[in-house]
PDB file of C-alpha atoms in Angstrom:
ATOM      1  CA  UNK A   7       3.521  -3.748   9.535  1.00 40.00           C
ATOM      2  CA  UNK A   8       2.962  -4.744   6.018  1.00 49.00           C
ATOM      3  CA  UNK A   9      -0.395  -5.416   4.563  1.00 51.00           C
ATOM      4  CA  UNK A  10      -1.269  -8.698   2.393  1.00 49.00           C
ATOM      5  CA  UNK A  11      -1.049  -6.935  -0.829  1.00 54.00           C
ATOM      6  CA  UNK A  12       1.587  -4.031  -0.332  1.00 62.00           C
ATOM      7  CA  UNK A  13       4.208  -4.968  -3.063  1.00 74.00           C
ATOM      8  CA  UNK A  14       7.860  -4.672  -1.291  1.00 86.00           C
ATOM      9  CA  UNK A  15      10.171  -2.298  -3.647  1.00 91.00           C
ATOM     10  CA  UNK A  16      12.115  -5.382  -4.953  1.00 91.00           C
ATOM     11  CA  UNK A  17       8.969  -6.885  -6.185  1.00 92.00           C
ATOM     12  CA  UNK A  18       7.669  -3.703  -7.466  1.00 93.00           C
ATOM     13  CA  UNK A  19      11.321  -3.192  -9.710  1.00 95.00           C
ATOM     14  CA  UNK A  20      11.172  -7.115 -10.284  1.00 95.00           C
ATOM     15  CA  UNK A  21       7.517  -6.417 -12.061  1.00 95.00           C
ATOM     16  CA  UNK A  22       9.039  -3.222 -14.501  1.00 96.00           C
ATOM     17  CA  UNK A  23      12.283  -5.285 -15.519  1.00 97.00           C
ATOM     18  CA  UNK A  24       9.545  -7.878 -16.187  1.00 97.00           C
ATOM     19  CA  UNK A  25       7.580  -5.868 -18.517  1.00 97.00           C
ATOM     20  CA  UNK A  26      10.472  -3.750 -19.962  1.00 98.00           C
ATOM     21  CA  UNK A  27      12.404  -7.191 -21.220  1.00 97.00           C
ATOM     22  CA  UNK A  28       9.726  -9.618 -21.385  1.00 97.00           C
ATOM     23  CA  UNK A  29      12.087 -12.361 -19.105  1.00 97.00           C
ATOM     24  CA  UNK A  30      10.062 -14.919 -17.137  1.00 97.00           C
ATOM     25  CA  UNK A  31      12.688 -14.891 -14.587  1.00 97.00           C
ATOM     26  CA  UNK A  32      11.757 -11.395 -13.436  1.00 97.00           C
ATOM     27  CA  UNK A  33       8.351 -12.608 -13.513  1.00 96.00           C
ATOM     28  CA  UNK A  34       9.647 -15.717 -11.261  1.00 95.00           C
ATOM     29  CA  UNK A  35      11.230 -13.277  -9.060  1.00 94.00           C
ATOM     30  CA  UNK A  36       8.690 -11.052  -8.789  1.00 94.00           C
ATOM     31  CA  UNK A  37       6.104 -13.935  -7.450  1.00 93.00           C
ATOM     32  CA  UNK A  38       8.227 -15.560  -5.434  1.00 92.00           C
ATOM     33  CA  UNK A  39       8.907 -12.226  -3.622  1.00 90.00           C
ATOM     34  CA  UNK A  40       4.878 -11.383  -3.958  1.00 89.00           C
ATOM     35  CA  UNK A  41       4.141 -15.095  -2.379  1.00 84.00           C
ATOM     36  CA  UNK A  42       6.188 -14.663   0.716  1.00 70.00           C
ATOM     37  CA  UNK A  43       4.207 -11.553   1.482  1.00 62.00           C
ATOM     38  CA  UNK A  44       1.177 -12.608   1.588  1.00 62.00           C
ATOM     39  CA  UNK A  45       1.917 -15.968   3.887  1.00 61.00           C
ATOM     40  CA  UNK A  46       1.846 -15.270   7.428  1.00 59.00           C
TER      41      UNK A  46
END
């Protein structure tokens, strides 16, 4: 079972294209995949 803050490897590679190119998609992506996580 997951825990309420364990990133999921798609988030986790959504967060370094994020930082490596700067696009706010990635950082989009990489909440919406963070969100759903943490909701039961």
């Amino acid at each position: 079972m997951r825990r309420e803050n364990e990133e999921t490897k798609a988030a986790k590679l959504a967060w370094e294209l994020f930082e490596k190119t700067g696009g706010v998609s990635y950082y989009m992506l990489y909440r919406e995949l963070t969100d759903k996580n943490l909701k039961p």
